[in-house]
XYZ file of C-alpha atoms in Angstrom:
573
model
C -40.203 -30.349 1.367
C -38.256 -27.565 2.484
C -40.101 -25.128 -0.896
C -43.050 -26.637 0.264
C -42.959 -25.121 4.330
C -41.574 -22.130 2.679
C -44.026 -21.753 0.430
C -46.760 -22.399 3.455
C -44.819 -19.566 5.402
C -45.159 -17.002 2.315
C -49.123 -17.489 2.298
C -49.579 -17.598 6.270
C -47.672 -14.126 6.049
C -49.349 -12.707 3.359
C -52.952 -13.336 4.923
C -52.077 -12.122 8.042
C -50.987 -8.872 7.082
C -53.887 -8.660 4.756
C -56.369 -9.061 7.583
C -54.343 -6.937 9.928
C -54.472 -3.999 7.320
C -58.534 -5.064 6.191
C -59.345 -4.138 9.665
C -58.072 -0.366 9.690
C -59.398 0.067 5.643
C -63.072 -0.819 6.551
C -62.766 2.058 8.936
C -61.828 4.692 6.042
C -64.285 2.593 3.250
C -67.351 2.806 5.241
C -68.977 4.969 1.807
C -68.740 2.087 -0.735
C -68.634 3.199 -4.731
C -70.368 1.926 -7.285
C -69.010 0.265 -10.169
C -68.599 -2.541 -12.368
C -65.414 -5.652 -12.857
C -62.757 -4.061 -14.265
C -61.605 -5.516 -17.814
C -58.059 -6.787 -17.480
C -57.821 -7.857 -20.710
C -56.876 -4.785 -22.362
C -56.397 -1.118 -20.948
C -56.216 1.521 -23.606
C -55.054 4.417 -21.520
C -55.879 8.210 -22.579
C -53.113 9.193 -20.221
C -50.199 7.656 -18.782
C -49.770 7.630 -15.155
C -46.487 7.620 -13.019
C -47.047 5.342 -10.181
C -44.203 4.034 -7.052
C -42.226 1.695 -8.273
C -40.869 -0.579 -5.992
C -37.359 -1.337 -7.428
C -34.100 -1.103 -6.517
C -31.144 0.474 -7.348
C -27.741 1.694 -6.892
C -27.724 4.593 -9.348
C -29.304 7.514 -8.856
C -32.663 7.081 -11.474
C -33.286 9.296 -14.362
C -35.976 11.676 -13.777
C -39.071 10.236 -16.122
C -40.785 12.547 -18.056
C -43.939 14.441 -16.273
C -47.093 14.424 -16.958
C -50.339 15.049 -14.186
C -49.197 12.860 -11.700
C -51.222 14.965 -8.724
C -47.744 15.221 -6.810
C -47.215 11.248 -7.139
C -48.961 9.988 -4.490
C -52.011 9.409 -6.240
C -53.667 5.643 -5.037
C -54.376 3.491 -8.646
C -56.505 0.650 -8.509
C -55.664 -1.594 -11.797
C -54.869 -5.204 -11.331
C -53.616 -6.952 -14.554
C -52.830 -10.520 -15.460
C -49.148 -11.472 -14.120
C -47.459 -13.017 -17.170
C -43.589 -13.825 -17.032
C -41.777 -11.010 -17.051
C -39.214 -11.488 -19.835
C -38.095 -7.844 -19.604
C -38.138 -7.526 -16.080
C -34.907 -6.017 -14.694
C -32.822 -7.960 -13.481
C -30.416 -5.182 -12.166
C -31.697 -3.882 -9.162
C -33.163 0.030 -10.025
C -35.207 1.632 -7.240
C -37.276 4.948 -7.810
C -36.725 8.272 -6.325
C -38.911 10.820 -5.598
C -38.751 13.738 -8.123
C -38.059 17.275 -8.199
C -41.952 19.524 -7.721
C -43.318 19.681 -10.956
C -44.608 23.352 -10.630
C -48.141 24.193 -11.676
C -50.090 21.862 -14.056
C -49.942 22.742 -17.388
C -53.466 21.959 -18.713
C -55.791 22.384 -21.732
C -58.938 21.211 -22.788
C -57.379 18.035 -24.027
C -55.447 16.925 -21.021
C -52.675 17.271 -19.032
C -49.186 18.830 -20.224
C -46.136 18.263 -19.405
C -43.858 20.465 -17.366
C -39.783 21.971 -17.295
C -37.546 21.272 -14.892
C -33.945 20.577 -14.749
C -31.983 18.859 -11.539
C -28.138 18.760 -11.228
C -26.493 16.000 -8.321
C -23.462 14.662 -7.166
C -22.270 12.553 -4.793
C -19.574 9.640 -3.676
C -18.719 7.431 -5.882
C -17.994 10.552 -8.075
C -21.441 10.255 -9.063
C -22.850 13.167 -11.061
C -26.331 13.374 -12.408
C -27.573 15.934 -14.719
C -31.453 15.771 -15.859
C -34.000 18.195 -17.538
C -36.825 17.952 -19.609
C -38.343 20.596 -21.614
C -41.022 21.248 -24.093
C -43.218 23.706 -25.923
C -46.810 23.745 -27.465
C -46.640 25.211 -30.429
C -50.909 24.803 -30.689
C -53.326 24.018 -27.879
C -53.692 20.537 -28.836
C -49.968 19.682 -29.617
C -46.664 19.514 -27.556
C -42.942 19.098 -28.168
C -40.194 17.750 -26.014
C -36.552 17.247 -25.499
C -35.639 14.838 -22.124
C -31.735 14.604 -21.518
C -30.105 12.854 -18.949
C -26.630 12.359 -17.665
C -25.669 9.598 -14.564
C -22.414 8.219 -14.004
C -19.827 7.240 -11.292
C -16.026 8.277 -11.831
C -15.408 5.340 -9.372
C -17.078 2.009 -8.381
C -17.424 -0.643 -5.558
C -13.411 -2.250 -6.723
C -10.608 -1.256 -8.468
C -11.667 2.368 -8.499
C -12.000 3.371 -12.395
C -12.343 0.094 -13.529
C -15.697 -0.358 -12.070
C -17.056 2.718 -13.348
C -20.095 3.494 -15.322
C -21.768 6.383 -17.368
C -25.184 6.663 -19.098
C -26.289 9.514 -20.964
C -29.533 9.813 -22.727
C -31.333 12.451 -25.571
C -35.364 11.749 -26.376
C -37.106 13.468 -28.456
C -41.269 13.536 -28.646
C -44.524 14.913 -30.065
C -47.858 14.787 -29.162
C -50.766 15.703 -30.808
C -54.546 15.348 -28.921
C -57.619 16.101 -30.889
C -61.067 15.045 -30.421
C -60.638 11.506 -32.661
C -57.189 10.362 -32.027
C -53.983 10.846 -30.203
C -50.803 10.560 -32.466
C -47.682 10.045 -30.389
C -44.235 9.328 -31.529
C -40.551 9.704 -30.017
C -37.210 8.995 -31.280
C -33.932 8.875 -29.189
C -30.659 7.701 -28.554
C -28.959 6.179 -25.213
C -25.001 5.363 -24.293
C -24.117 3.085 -22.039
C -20.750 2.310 -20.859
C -19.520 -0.307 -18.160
C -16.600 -2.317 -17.358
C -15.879 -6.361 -16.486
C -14.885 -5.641 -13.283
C -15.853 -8.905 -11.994
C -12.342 -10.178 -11.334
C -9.154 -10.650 -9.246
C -8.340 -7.016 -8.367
C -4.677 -7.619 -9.170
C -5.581 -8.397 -12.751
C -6.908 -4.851 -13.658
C -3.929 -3.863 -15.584
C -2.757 -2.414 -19.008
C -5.727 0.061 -20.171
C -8.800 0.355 -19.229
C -10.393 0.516 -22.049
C -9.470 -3.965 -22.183
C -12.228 -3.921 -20.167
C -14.598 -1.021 -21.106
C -17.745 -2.268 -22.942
C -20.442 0.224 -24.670
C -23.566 0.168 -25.550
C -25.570 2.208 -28.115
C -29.435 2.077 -28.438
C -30.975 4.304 -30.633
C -35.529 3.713 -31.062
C -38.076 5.225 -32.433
C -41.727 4.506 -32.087
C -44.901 5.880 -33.433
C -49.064 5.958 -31.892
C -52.341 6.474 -33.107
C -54.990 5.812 -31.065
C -58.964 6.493 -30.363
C -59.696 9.345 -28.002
C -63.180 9.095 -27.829
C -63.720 7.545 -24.426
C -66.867 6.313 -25.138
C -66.262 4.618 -28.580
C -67.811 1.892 -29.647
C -64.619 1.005 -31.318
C -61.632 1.795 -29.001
C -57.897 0.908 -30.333
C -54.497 1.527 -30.543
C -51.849 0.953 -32.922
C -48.008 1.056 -32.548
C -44.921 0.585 -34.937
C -41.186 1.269 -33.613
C -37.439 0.708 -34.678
C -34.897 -0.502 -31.673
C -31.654 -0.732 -32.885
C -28.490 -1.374 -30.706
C -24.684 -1.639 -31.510
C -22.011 -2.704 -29.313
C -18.189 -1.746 -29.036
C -17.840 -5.329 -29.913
C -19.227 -4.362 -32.999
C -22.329 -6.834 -32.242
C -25.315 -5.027 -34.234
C -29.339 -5.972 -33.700
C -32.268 -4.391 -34.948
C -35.883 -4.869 -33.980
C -38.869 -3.757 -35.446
C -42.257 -4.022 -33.520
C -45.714 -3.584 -34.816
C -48.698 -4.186 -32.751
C -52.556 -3.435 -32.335
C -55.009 -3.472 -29.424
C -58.491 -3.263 -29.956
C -62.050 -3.807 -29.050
C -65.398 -3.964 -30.345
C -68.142 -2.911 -27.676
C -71.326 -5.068 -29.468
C -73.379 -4.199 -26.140
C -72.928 -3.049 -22.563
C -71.768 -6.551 -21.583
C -70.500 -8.412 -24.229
C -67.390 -6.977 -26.005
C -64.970 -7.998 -29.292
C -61.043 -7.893 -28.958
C -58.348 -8.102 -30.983
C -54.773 -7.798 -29.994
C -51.901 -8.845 -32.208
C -48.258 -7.834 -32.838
C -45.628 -8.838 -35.428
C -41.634 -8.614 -34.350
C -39.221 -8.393 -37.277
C -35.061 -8.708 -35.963
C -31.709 -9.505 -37.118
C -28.635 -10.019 -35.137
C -25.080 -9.892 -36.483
C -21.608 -10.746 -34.327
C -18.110 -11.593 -35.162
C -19.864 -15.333 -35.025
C -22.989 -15.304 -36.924
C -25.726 -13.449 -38.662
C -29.341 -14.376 -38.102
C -32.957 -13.276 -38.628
C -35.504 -13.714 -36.822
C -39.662 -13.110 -36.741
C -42.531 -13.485 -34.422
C -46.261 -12.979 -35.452
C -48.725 -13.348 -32.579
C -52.728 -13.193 -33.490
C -55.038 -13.190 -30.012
C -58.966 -12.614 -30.771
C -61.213 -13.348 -27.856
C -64.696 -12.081 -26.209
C -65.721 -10.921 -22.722
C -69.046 -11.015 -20.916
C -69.991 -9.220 -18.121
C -72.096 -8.041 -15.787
C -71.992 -6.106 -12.551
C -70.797 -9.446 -10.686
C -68.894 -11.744 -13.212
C -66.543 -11.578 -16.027
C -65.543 -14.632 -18.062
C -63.678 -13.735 -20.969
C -62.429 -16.921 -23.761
C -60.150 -16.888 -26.477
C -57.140 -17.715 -28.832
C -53.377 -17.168 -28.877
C -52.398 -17.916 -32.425
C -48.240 -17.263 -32.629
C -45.484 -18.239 -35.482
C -42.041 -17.592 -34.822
C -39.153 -18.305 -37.569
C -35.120 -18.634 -37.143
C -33.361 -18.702 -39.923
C -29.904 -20.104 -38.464
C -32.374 -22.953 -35.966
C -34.713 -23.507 -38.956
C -37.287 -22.896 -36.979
C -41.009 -21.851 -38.828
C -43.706 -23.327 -36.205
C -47.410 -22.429 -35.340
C -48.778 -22.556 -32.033
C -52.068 -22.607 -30.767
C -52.926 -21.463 -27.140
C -56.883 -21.604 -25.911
C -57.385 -18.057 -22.850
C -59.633 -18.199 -20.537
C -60.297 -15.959 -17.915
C -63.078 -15.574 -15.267
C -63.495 -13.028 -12.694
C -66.099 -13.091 -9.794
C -67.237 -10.299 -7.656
C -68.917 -11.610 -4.493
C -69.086 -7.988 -2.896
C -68.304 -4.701 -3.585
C -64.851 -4.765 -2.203
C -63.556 -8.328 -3.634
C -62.804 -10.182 -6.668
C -62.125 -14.016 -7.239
C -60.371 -14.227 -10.363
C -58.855 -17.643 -12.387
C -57.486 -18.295 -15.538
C -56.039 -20.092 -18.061
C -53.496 -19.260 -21.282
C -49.729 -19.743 -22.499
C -47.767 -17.625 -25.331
C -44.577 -16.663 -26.710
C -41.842 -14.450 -25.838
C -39.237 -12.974 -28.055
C -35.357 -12.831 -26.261
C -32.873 -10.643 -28.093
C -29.348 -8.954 -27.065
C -31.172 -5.492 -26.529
C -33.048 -7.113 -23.620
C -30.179 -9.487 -22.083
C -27.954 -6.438 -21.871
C -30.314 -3.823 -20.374
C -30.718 -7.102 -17.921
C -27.360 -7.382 -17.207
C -24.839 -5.410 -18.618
C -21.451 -7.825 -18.602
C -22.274 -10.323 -21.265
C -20.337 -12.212 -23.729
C -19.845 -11.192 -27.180
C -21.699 -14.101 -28.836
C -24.827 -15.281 -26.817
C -27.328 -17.854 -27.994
C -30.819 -16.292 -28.558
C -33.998 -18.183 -28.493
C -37.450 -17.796 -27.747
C -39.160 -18.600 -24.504
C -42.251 -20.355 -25.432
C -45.080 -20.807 -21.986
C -46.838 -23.632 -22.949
C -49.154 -23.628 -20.398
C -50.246 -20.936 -17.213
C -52.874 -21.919 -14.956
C -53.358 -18.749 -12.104
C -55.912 -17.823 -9.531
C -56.484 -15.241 -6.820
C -57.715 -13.034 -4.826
C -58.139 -8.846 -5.341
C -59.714 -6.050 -3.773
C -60.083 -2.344 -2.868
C -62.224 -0.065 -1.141
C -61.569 2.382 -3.469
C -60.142 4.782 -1.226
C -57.385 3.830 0.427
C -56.760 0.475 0.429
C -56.271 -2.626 -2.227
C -54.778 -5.809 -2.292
C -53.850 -8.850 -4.461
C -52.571 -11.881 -3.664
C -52.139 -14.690 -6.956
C -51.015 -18.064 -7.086
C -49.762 -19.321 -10.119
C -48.326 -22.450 -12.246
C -46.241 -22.560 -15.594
C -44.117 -24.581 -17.827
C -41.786 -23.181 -19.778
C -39.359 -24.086 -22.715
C -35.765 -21.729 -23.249
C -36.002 -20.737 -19.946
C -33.031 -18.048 -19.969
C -30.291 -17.935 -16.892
C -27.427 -15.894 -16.668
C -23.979 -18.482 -16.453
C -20.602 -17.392 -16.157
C -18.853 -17.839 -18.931
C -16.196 -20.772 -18.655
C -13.803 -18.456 -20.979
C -14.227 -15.287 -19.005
C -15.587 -15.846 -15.255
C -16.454 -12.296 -15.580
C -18.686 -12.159 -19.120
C -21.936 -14.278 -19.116
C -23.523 -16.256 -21.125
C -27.352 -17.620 -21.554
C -27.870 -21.215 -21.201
C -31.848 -22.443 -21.868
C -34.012 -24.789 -19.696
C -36.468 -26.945 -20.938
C -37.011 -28.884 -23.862
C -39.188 -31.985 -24.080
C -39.196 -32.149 -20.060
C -40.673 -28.396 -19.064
C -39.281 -26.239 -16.759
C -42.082 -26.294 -13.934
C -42.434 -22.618 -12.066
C -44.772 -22.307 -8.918
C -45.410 -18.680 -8.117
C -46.815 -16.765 -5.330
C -46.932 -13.545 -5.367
C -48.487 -10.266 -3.197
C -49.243 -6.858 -3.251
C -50.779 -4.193 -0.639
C -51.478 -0.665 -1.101
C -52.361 1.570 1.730
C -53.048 5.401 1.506
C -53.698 7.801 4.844
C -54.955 10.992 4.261
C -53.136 11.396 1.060
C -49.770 11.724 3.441
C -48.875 8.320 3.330
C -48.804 5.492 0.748
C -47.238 2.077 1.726
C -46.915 -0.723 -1.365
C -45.625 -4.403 -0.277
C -44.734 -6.661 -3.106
C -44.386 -10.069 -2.209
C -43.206 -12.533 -5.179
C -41.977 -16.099 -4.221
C -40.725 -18.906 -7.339
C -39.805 -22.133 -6.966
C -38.064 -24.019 -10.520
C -38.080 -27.750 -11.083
C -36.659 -30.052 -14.557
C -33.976 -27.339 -15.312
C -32.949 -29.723 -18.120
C -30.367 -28.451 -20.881
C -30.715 -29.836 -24.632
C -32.931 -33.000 -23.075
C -29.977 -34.110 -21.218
C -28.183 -31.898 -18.257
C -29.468 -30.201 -15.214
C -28.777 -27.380 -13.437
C -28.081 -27.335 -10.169
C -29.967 -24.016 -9.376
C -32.497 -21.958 -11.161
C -28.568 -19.186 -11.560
C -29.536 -15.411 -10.797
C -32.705 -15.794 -10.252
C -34.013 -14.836 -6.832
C -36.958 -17.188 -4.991
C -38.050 -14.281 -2.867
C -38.637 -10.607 -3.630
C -40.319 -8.591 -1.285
C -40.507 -5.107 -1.236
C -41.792 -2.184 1.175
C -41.938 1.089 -0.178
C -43.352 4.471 1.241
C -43.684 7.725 0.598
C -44.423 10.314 3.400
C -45.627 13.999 3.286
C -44.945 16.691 6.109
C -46.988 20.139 5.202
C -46.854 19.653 1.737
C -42.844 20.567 2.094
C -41.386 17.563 3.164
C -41.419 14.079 1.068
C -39.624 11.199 3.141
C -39.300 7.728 1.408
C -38.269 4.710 3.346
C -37.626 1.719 1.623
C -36.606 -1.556 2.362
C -35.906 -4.247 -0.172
C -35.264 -8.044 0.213
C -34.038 -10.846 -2.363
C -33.461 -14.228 -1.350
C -32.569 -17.439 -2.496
C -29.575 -16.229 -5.318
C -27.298 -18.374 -6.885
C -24.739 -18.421 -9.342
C -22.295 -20.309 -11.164
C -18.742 -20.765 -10.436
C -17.193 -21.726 -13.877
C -13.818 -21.895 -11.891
C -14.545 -24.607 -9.779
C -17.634 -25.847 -11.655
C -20.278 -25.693 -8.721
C -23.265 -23.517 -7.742
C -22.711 -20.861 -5.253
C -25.233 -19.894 -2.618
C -24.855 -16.183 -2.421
C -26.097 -14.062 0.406
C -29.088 -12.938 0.934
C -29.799 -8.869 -0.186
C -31.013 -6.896 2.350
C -31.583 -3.030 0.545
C -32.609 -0.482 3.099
C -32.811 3.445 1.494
C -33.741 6.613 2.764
C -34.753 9.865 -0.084
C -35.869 13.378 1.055
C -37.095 15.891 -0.753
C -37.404 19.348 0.361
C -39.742 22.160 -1.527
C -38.164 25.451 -0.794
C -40.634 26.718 -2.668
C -42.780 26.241 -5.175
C -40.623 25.492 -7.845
C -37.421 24.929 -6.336
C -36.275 22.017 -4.588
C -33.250 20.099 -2.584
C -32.881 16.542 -2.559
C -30.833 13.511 -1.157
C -30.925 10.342 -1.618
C -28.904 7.751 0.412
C -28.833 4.412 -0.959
C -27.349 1.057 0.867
C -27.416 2.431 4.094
C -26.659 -1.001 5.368
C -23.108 -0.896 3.475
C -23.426 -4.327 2.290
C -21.295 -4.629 -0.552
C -23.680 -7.383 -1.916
C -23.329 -9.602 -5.552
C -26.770 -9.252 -7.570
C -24.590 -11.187 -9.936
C -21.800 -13.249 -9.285
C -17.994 -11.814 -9.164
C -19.786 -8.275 -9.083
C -20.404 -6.170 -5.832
C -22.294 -3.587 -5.871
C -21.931 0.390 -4.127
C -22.316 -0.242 -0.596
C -23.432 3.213 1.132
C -24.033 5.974 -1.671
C -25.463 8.982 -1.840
C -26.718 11.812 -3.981
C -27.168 15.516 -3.329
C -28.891 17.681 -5.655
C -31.060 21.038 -6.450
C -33.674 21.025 -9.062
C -35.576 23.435 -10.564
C -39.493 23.913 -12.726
C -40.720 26.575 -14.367
């Protein structure tokens, strides 16, 4: 009953602020645009774009590299299917606002990227070092080198022993010409943490009993159609992730996939998207192998006012060690209205596979045990429907209700051997794990001085059944409600100010000392980031994180920084 009012709350809040901000948006949309549904089935972009994210974090973030952004404040209006977010971060990571880029470096085939280095510290004996650079060596090719170096001397407890470091080396090309774009990248990143979730008075002897590493070395390769106006538009992807651990755990993942479509005329169209997943897995326990083939043909109709697109999910995975080698078949269907220009009513049907591996738990989460059990999370059904807009100026919304059931549903569990290592223990079997989702978003530009995003994402998790015969008490580390409210504000072109507030609700973990569930408290996240352009290629920059000084647990036994900050200077050319 109580997930039921809360649930009624969420939506009640969520309309009201929609109609609240409709009424100042009509104002600026007055001249309506024409144009037709967009295709959320596949987007096969000729340039990436870097967009707000609304995360959260405690470290300082890694400057991405740069490509035309148009100073990052740049309103996008692409909705896309919400599926569940196996890779989502579960560590809280929020974004910063980078260094000026300098002047755009552009040719006839598209934006370039730009130099820059940036240099930080703060307390917490944080020091970040950052720089990307690059060189064309022909008009339609580039080369690159990012590097990046964030760590904290010191931590929330026990001083050293809840430090971190991360350092990070990428190497790229790119190559445009008028047929295809070949892209490829190969790089290595070290991670280092400690299991610092423990009794203060039992960090003795060295540190290094509790240091724990992590090495992740990828590469990944493109080719793709740059002919915007193919009749045949695709693009094709093969990569290597390979990860090792200072518990000499080793994994190695290799991903192929393909996204395509067929335009047959200008309102019926062909797709075919499919990807094969090749891994193997060795610890001081076990060695396995495991594959995952996924096949998903379909075809779209539309017009100016409706899009109905139907289709198949075809998937096999194999486990050697599970003897596992099963087919699935998933029917997609997806329809979008357009009553006006400004709205879309969209609904839809589909389920599919997800593949879990030790690369993904750890970037999750980065204190788990040496030996975890991995299986796949298989969706066997997601039914979803909603509402989207924009005025395509200023102003766009979503707001999505959904329903799934899920088997290996993944939750983090303190380990009963080591409260401060965790393990993964799956939901769902022959009783699915049922997930009711709504979820929100708002994004609000004025004058091209300030953008506003609210995320809104509310879960509620029933038959968390284990091996068809015990239940958890609490759907452990995962949060029932995220919301988010970030901004970005621009004073002369020389001033960036970005308040942002962040809220997760609804935690709980595991005590394996005691056996029971723990409510933990609610995370309130409030941060402040200005950047100041001296001039036009050099910059200051601080960034104050925690500003509440909550010393909150994202995961049990481990508090985070309360207030940090970060000073820094960074330079383009």
């Amino acid at each position: 009953m109580n997930m039921t009012i809360q649930l009624k709350k969420a939506t009640i809040f969520l309309v009201f602020l929609l109609l609240l901000m409709s009424i100042h948006s009509i104002v600026y949309g007055q001249q309506k645009k024409e144009g037709n549904i967009q295709n959320d089935d596949i987007i096969l972009e000729k340039e990436r774009k870097i967009e707000l994210k609304p995360e959260i974090s405690r470290n300082f973030e890694a400057l991405e590299e740069v490509e035309n952004t148009n100073k990052g404040r740049k309103m996008t209006y692409n909705f896309v299917e919400r599926k569940w977010e196996v890779k989502s971060p579960a560590i809280l990571t929020t974004s910063i606002i980078g260094p000026r880029e300098g002047d755009e470096l552009v040719s006839s085939y598209g934006p370039k990227f730009k130099n820059m280095i940036k240099v930080g510290a703060g307390n917490y004996g944080h020091t970040l070092i950052n720089g990307h650079f690059g060189l064309s060596p022909k008009e339609n090719q580039y080369q690159g080198i990012y590097m990046n170096h964030d760590a904290n001397r010191r931590g929330p407890v026990g001083t050293a022993f809840s430090a971190r470091n991360e350092n990070e080396v990428k190497l790229y090309s790119k190559t445009f010409t008028g047929n295809y774009l070949l892209d490829g990248s190969i790089g290595f990143k070290r991670t280092e943490a400690n299991f610092y979730g423990r009794d203060e008075k039992k960090f003795t002897g060295n540190l290094s009993d509790l240091n724990i590493v992590y090495n992740k070395f990828h590469y990944t390769g493109s080719i793709g159609n740059a002919q915007k106006d193919a009749k045949y538009d695709y693009t094709a992807t093969s990569g290597l992730n390979y990860l090792s651990t200072s518990f000499d755990n080793r994994e190695w993942i290799w991903e192929s996939k393909i996204q395509s479509v067929l335009h047959v005329t200008d309102q019926i169209s062909a797709y075919l998207n499919g990807d094969m997943v090749l891994s193997e897995i060795t610890t001081s326990a076990t060695n396995n192998r495991r594959e995952l083939y996924r096949v998903r043909p379909s075809f779209n109709y539309k017009n100016n006012r409706v899009s109905v697109t139907a289709g198949i999910n075809i998937s096999n995975e194999k486990d050697k060690n599970l003897s596992i080698n099963q087919t699935r078949l998933f029917p997609i269907v997806k329809l979008d209205i357009k009553p006006t220009d400004f709205v879309h009513i969209f609904a839809g049907f589909g389920a599919d596979t997800y593949l879990n591996s030790m690369n993904q738990f750890v970037s999750e989460n980065n204190w788990m045990s040496n030996n975890i059990a991995l299986k796949n999370t298989i969706q066997s059904s997601n039914i979803y429907g909603g509402i989207k807009g924009s005025n395509e100026r200023n102003f766009d919304f979503e707001i999505k209700f959904g329903y799934s059931e899920y088997s290996n549903l993944g939750f983090f569990m303190a380990s009963k051997a080591d409260s401060s290592r965790f393990d993964v223990v799956y939901a769902g079997g022959d009783k699915k794990v049922q997930v009711v989702n709504l979820s929100g978003q708002i994004n609000y530009q004025i004058f091209d001085k300030i953008l506003s995003i609210l995320k809104y994402d509310f879960n509620t998790y029933e038959n968390l059944i284990v091996d068809n015969s015990k239940t958890l008490e609490r759907p452990f580390h995962k949060p029932a409600m995220n919301l988010s409210f970030t901004n970005s504000i621009t004073f002369k072109d020389r001033i960036i100010v970005s308040p942002d507030v962040f809220y997760l609700g609804g935690l709980y973990g595991f005590n394996p000392r005691n056996g029971l569930a723990v409510k933990m408290p609610d995370i309130v996240d409030l941060n402040l980031k200005v950047n100041y352009l001296i001039t036009k290629k050099f910059n200051a920059f601080v960034s104050a994180n925690n500003i509440l000084g909550k010393s909150y647990e994202r995961y049990l036994f481990y508090p985070q920084q309360s207030l940090n900050y970060t000073v820094g200077v960074a330079y383009s050319f």
